[in-house]
XYZ file of C-alpha atoms in Angstrom:
476
model
C -13.619 -32.120 -10.589
C -12.773 -29.394 -8.104
C -10.651 -31.884 -6.125
C -8.445 -32.608 -9.091
C -8.116 -28.897 -9.985
C -7.468 -28.171 -6.364
C -4.395 -30.471 -6.315
C -3.109 -28.690 -9.399
C -3.692 -25.191 -8.008
C -1.996 -26.001 -4.732
C 1.108 -27.193 -6.706
C 1.071 -23.928 -8.631
C 0.717 -21.927 -5.400
C 3.582 -23.872 -3.838
C 5.696 -22.990 -6.866
C 4.779 -19.295 -6.473
C 5.825 -19.421 -2.872
C 9.017 -21.304 -3.587
C 10.086 -18.875 -6.263
C 9.016 -15.937 -4.056
C 11.440 -16.986 -1.345
C 14.562 -17.373 -3.430
C 16.467 -14.243 -2.336
C 17.830 -13.109 0.937
C 16.721 -9.870 2.585
C 19.687 -7.560 2.326
C 22.408 -9.176 4.513
C 19.908 -10.953 6.875
C 19.411 -14.788 6.988
C 17.243 -16.778 4.576
C 13.483 -16.671 4.172
C 10.812 -18.897 5.774
C 10.873 -22.022 3.501
C 14.661 -22.471 3.880
C 14.794 -22.160 7.698
C 13.686 -25.288 9.594
C 11.278 -24.914 12.545
C 13.854 -25.950 15.173
C 16.224 -23.245 14.039
C 13.519 -20.584 13.342
C 11.791 -20.905 16.693
C 14.701 -22.348 18.798
C 16.023 -18.807 19.568
C 15.152 -15.158 19.145
C 17.885 -14.912 16.641
C 16.386 -17.696 14.631
C 12.936 -16.115 14.629
C 14.470 -12.777 13.624
C 16.124 -14.511 10.685
C 12.781 -15.868 9.621
C 11.257 -12.395 9.884
C 14.064 -10.971 7.788
C 13.189 -13.445 5.060
C 9.493 -12.576 5.259
C 10.217 -8.810 4.926
C 12.344 -9.392 1.922
C 9.160 -10.496 0.044
C 7.726 -7.037 0.334
C 9.502 -6.620 -2.965
C 10.483 -9.119 -5.574
C 10.081 -10.354 -9.061
C 7.027 -12.518 -9.222
C 5.173 -12.859 -12.520
C 5.899 -9.574 -14.419
C 7.116 -6.025 -14.045
C 3.800 -4.867 -12.642
C 3.705 -7.714 -10.048
C 6.699 -7.037 -7.935
C 5.334 -6.953 -4.335
C 3.634 -4.369 -2.273
C 5.004 -1.499 -4.339
C 3.172 -2.824 -7.407
C -0.144 -2.929 -5.616
C 0.383 0.629 -4.342
C 1.342 1.949 -7.782
C -1.622 0.193 -9.493
C -3.897 2.136 -7.104
C -2.049 5.413 -7.819
C -2.632 5.301 -11.577
C -6.414 4.533 -11.184
C -7.159 8.098 -10.106
C -7.213 11.509 -11.712
C -3.819 12.900 -10.738
C -1.478 10.657 -12.711
C -1.526 9.583 -16.364
C -0.044 6.229 -17.467
C 0.997 5.372 -21.004
C 0.107 2.010 -22.603
C 2.696 0.289 -20.476
C 2.854 -2.295 -17.675
C 0.277 -0.426 -15.537
C -1.769 0.679 -18.493
C -4.679 -1.630 -17.820
C -4.796 -0.426 -14.206
C -4.866 3.157 -15.433
C -7.853 2.318 -17.590
C -9.590 0.812 -14.613
C -9.947 -2.324 -16.764
C -7.906 -4.934 -14.894
C -10.177 -6.835 -12.574
C -11.449 -9.892 -14.396
C -11.003 -13.379 -12.688
C -8.102 -14.502 -15.008
C -6.251 -11.171 -15.175
C -2.716 -10.770 -13.832
C -3.616 -7.945 -11.349
C -6.308 -10.128 -9.773
C -4.378 -13.355 -9.556
C -1.128 -11.632 -8.396
C -2.760 -9.566 -5.660
C -4.730 -12.501 -4.325
C -1.704 -14.970 -4.389
C 0.695 -12.426 -2.978
C -1.408 -11.298 -0.068
C -2.346 -14.798 0.927
C 1.344 -15.890 0.608
C 2.225 -13.077 3.082
C -0.661 -14.056 5.372
C 0.512 -17.671 5.340
C 4.017 -16.464 6.317
C 2.464 -14.399 9.175
C 0.527 -17.486 10.381
C 3.740 -19.605 10.258
C 5.442 -16.957 12.428
C 2.534 -16.639 14.944
C 1.918 -20.338 15.378
C 5.613 -21.252 15.477
C 6.383 -18.668 18.125
C 3.424 -19.629 20.317
C 4.325 -23.335 20.070
C 8.063 -22.790 20.854
C 9.416 -24.167 24.088
C 12.729 -22.400 23.688
C 11.683 -18.710 23.523
C 11.042 -16.724 26.683
C 7.491 -15.486 27.394
C 8.591 -11.877 26.732
C 10.126 -12.822 23.348
C 7.092 -14.975 22.456
C 4.775 -11.972 23.091
C 6.825 -9.575 20.990
C 7.579 -11.956 18.107
C 4.086 -13.268 17.857
C 2.839 -9.631 17.852
C 5.009 -9.045 14.804
C 3.124 -11.776 13.025
C -0.174 -10.277 14.015
C 0.895 -6.934 12.601
C 1.869 -8.562 9.318
C -1.381 -10.467 9.072
C -3.512 -7.403 9.903
C -1.671 -5.382 7.378
C -2.086 -7.830 4.527
C -5.711 -8.723 5.334
C -6.374 -4.936 5.093
C -4.788 -4.853 1.622
C -6.736 -7.907 0.625
C -10.129 -6.776 1.812
C -9.643 -3.374 0.174
C -8.683 -5.045 -3.111
C -11.500 -7.680 -3.216
C -14.544 -6.125 -1.545
C -16.500 -2.843 -1.255
C -15.390 -0.541 1.489
C -16.403 -1.107 5.100
C -19.175 1.461 5.308
C -20.788 0.209 2.108
C -21.687 -3.323 3.206
C -20.104 -5.258 6.071
C -21.987 -8.389 5.016
C -20.556 -8.390 1.517
C -18.602 -11.616 0.782
C -14.896 -11.092 1.374
C -11.784 -13.345 0.988
C -11.532 -16.389 3.287
C -9.965 -16.094 6.780
C -6.989 -18.215 7.674
C -5.328 -18.185 11.107
C -3.481 -21.423 10.585
C -1.281 -22.534 7.716
C -3.321 -24.623 5.406
C -3.243 -26.240 1.936
C -7.106 -26.557 1.818
C -9.526 -23.690 1.199
C -11.875 -21.987 3.591
C -15.196 -20.448 2.677
C -15.583 -16.792 1.838
C -15.916 -14.528 4.896
C -17.607 -11.094 5.153
C -16.161 -7.614 5.156
C -17.163 -7.233 8.816
C -15.491 -10.462 9.848
C -12.229 -9.483 8.069
C -12.138 -6.089 9.748
C -12.717 -7.662 13.169
C -9.748 -9.923 12.558
C -7.628 -6.919 11.404
C -8.469 -4.823 14.449
C -7.876 -7.768 16.771
C -4.553 -8.481 15.115
C -3.339 -4.898 15.236
C -4.511 -4.434 18.811
C -2.315 -7.481 19.732
C 0.510 -6.004 17.727
C 0.429 -2.597 19.358
C 0.339 -4.165 22.826
C 3.185 -6.684 22.162
C 5.604 -4.690 20.090
C 8.172 -2.177 21.284
C 9.769 0.810 19.646
C 12.860 -1.259 18.981
C 13.419 -2.945 15.628
C 16.111 -4.319 13.398
C 15.764 -1.429 10.908
C 13.165 0.730 9.180
C 12.208 -2.134 6.951
C 10.748 -3.917 10.026
C 7.533 -3.315 11.992
C 7.595 -1.837 15.532
C 4.937 -0.435 17.785
C 4.920 2.837 15.835
C 4.398 1.137 12.494
C 1.613 -1.062 13.952
C -0.129 2.090 15.171
C 0.231 3.605 11.769
C -1.418 0.615 10.172
C -4.217 0.803 12.692
C -4.674 4.482 11.996
C -5.293 3.638 8.324
C -7.715 0.906 9.226
C -9.677 3.143 11.621
C -9.781 5.808 8.836
C -11.579 3.247 6.623
C -13.932 2.225 9.471
C -14.774 5.801 10.412
C -13.426 5.378 14.036
C -12.068 8.910 14.280
C -11.032 8.846 17.906
C -9.173 5.621 17.287
C -7.565 6.951 14.041
C -6.402 10.139 15.869
C -4.800 8.347 18.778
C -3.193 5.731 16.628
C -1.739 8.359 14.276
C -0.307 10.355 17.169
C 1.170 7.120 18.636
C 2.717 6.347 15.238
C 4.585 9.614 14.476
C 4.976 10.949 18.055
C 2.618 13.998 18.084
C 5.195 16.624 17.297
C 4.799 17.465 13.550
C 7.760 19.818 13.424
C 10.071 17.095 14.687
C 9.256 14.726 11.921
C 9.083 17.006 8.825
C 11.952 17.950 6.537
C 11.044 19.985 3.495
C 14.524 19.937 2.010
C 14.401 16.069 1.667
C 11.193 16.218 -0.419
C 13.267 16.763 -3.567
C 15.899 14.220 -2.737
C 14.359 11.464 -4.828
C 12.207 9.501 -2.402
C 14.682 6.673 -2.410
C 16.347 6.764 1.033
C 14.783 4.793 3.891
C 16.924 6.832 6.434
C 14.806 9.950 5.662
C 13.552 11.388 8.958
C 9.966 11.531 7.499
C 9.972 7.717 6.698
C 8.328 5.703 9.413
C 8.346 2.395 7.420
C 9.892 1.494 4.116
C 11.327 -1.388 2.077
C 15.100 -1.238 1.619
C 17.228 -2.325 -1.261
C 20.941 -2.606 -2.158
C 22.446 -2.957 -5.609
C 22.811 -6.816 -5.247
C 19.436 -7.191 -3.447
C 17.238 -5.166 -5.872
C 14.140 -5.704 -7.976
C 15.819 -3.671 -10.667
C 13.426 -2.511 -13.368
C 10.425 -3.788 -11.496
C 10.735 -1.041 -8.927
C 7.521 1.025 -9.192
C 6.898 3.874 -8.738
C 10.388 5.198 -9.362
C 11.177 3.252 -12.513
C 7.960 4.463 -14.223
C 7.925 8.041 -12.970
C 11.639 8.970 -13.349
C 11.909 9.851 -17.076
C 15.670 9.256 -16.949
C 14.743 5.605 -16.341
C 13.848 2.961 -18.899
C 10.073 3.436 -19.368
C 9.017 7.142 -19.713
C 5.625 5.821 -18.581
C 3.981 8.182 -16.069
C 2.821 11.788 -16.604
C 0.916 14.244 -14.443
C -2.477 15.705 -15.050
C -2.370 19.413 -15.722
C -5.252 19.955 -13.250
C -3.254 18.444 -10.507
C -0.246 20.500 -11.249
C -2.454 23.573 -10.956
C -3.171 22.827 -7.327
C 0.301 23.691 -6.294
C 1.787 27.182 -5.678
C 5.062 28.096 -7.280
C 6.765 28.139 -3.871
C 5.543 24.693 -2.728
C 8.558 22.335 -2.484
C 6.319 19.528 -3.657
C 5.638 21.295 -6.985
C 8.545 19.354 -8.470
C 7.125 19.269 -11.967
C 8.627 19.953 -15.387
C 7.793 20.003 -19.049
C 8.500 16.739 -20.647
C 9.799 18.465 -23.772
C 9.956 21.956 -25.262
C 8.581 20.377 -28.421
C 5.282 19.525 -26.640
C 3.447 22.869 -26.536
C -0.192 21.710 -26.291
C -1.318 21.379 -22.681
C -3.989 18.908 -23.892
C -1.206 16.483 -24.711
C -1.009 13.870 -21.934
C 2.760 14.020 -22.063
C 3.024 17.705 -21.162
C 3.883 17.419 -17.454
C 6.161 15.051 -15.619
C 7.294 14.953 -12.018
C 10.824 14.678 -10.597
C 9.609 13.433 -7.180
C 11.181 9.963 -7.558
C 14.657 9.014 -8.625
C 15.183 5.555 -10.000
C 18.207 3.420 -9.083
C 18.780 -0.238 -8.405
C 19.355 0.540 -4.719
C 16.466 2.921 -4.312
C 14.236 2.192 -1.300
C 10.415 2.206 -1.306
C 8.311 4.150 1.077
C 5.340 2.487 2.866
C 4.297 4.949 5.616
C 5.528 8.549 6.157
C 4.889 10.976 9.027
C 2.995 13.476 6.881
C 0.297 10.887 6.239
C -0.130 10.372 9.996
C -0.244 14.152 10.576
C -3.039 14.433 8.000
C -4.950 11.453 9.446
C -4.842 13.217 12.856
C -5.999 16.472 11.178
C -8.836 14.752 9.404
C -9.903 12.919 12.588
C -9.942 16.170 14.523
C -11.972 17.883 11.947
C -14.515 15.086 11.842
C -14.687 15.181 15.655
C -15.475 18.927 15.536
C -12.016 20.170 16.603
C -11.591 22.638 13.751
C -8.931 24.557 15.501
C -6.757 21.592 16.153
C -7.233 20.309 12.609
C -6.294 23.672 11.120
C -3.200 24.039 13.287
C -1.896 20.635 12.135
C -2.761 21.318 8.516
C -0.989 24.630 8.629
C 2.098 23.211 10.219
C 2.479 20.818 7.298
C 1.576 23.384 4.653
C 4.028 26.049 6.036
C 6.792 23.324 6.137
C 6.138 22.668 2.434
C 5.501 26.205 1.301
C 6.990 29.311 2.978
C 4.131 31.415 1.618
C 1.371 29.122 2.977
C -1.617 30.858 4.500
C -3.534 29.250 7.420
C -6.911 27.934 6.308
C -10.152 29.706 7.359
C -12.304 26.732 6.499
C -14.340 24.788 9.024
C -16.460 21.615 8.844
C -16.896 20.001 5.457
C -14.807 22.554 3.654
C -11.893 21.931 6.037
C -12.203 18.195 5.536
C -12.065 18.712 1.710
C -8.935 20.863 2.071
C -7.250 18.137 4.148
C -8.187 15.547 1.487
C -6.633 17.755 -1.261
C -3.517 18.068 0.951
C -3.278 14.329 1.212
C -3.210 14.064 -2.633
C -0.537 16.757 -2.890
C 1.628 15.270 -0.241
C 1.354 11.528 -1.005
C 0.833 11.231 -4.738
C 2.275 8.159 -6.395
C 3.349 6.730 -3.059
C 0.458 4.600 -1.854
C -2.651 5.203 -4.056
C -3.984 7.858 -1.697
C -6.534 9.338 -4.105
C -7.981 5.864 -4.776
C -7.871 4.981 -1.047
C -9.736 8.101 -0.037
C -12.383 7.825 -2.791
C -13.083 4.306 -1.921
C -13.317 4.640 1.869
C -15.495 7.764 1.514
C -17.666 6.151 -1.186
C -16.937 8.784 -3.739
C -16.307 8.667 -7.466
C -13.139 9.722 -9.271
C -13.881 11.881 -12.387
C -11.120 12.205 -14.902
C -10.455 15.784 -15.926
C -7.654 17.708 -17.608
C -5.425 16.108 -20.262
C -5.872 12.454 -19.588
C -4.950 9.865 -22.185
C -8.097 7.952 -21.136
C -10.672 10.403 -19.767
C -14.306 9.669 -19.078
C -13.886 5.969 -19.870
C -11.579 5.657 -16.923
C -13.669 7.574 -14.471
C -15.138 5.795 -11.406
C -18.622 6.358 -9.937
C -19.344 6.291 -6.205
C -19.239 2.668 -4.962
C -18.189 1.614 -8.414
C -17.484 -2.176 -8.750
C -14.166 -1.203 -10.445
C -12.909 -0.100 -7.023
C -12.406 -3.825 -6.285
C -11.304 -6.986 -8.033
C -13.180 -10.179 -8.836
C -12.253 -13.466 -7.129
C -9.599 -15.283 -9.221
C -10.898 -18.147 -11.346
C -8.005 -20.308 -10.123
C -9.259 -19.933 -6.555
C -12.781 -20.694 -7.560
C -11.649 -23.844 -9.362
C -9.474 -24.942 -6.467
C -11.563 -24.099 -3.455
C -14.641 -26.350 -3.008
C -16.224 -23.833 -0.615
C -16.360 -21.023 -3.173
C -19.178 -21.214 -5.709
C -18.783 -20.495 -9.330
C -21.338 -17.659 -8.964
C -19.190 -15.723 -6.459
C -18.389 -13.022 -9.054
C -22.065 -12.589 -10.185
C -22.429 -9.346 -8.143
C -18.846 -8.139 -8.555
């Protein structure tokens, strides 16, 4: 029976991939499935055209408004925490922490999308390595690009479908594919996936240069940024520190711009943006563009509000305190609609951020604090705080208290961008307790190591893959 279902699922997956490759990336050449191998790997220009097509798939219109590429995954994480409040809208089930069952859209989209991108990365790696036309130097750099992509998306996949690294490295994790394949592989383990991720990103850092076609593309700095995030999860603090410094350059004042914080978070040319996904009016995912389309209350949805307890963390002179009352008619602070944020401006050409320099500065600060360098950590933290708030006062905390202050600063700096609150709670094996004026309060809280921090394996994958047993979700 599984063989028959497998053929059907492969056909559906192929349709997903075909539809997902229908657009061009800005003004660059066409995506993978429309570029033949002899063209794609017959020259550097051909391979860069293929890469442009792959990068276009970071955003798109797949199955619904809450399934539009990487930005949808990030925003789903953002609304799972305590800092934001989502109405009963597209991301409402994510906000309720009730969107993880095997047949649910979040589960199936995240699985299919990540594996689609991993397949694209494998196509790139294997095609480059098999090419007889590319120079050895080009092969090293272009294959490294594929390794960076694969490492990045396997990290998203293992975070979404397994407990965190420090919880159980032997827990069953998604299958590993290093070749393009239409047949399934068995489940792997969390430890095996992280080994692949680190190996991939190490190759990427070694092979890539600082040059790139634009900020939508990966270079050595971006690969280091991804590696810093991975080492954060793994608790490799020396590695996280070094990778973060290599990513942003090590000079915080050179990569911070307080004035731009209120410019709408929609411009990839911002000096603070290390990596983003670009759009133009004719190459846009339109009303699918989370977070901006949901957070900007001049947009179509009026969907996202801010917890009053989170607003209270900011001083009045902090440039990031870009909050406003939704309406003068809403006078009760217990109303979940009381506060909104103007951090994001929605437009069809608005770009999406993936990695910014403040995140790397705070990774370096956390790493230094955990390595016992309290002075170095406080200096970095204060540099960022003073840039954001002219009245900031340097911390007197040390040890655990200093680490907690850094974690709060990460929430204040990165909220709604990448799911930072969820990311930190999961990697540190902490819960998220809903407080304040939430629409869904205690029922949406998460306990430490809560199974709701990760998704179940999609039923379609279980049905299609003969190596995955029906009981795979029994302990999920």
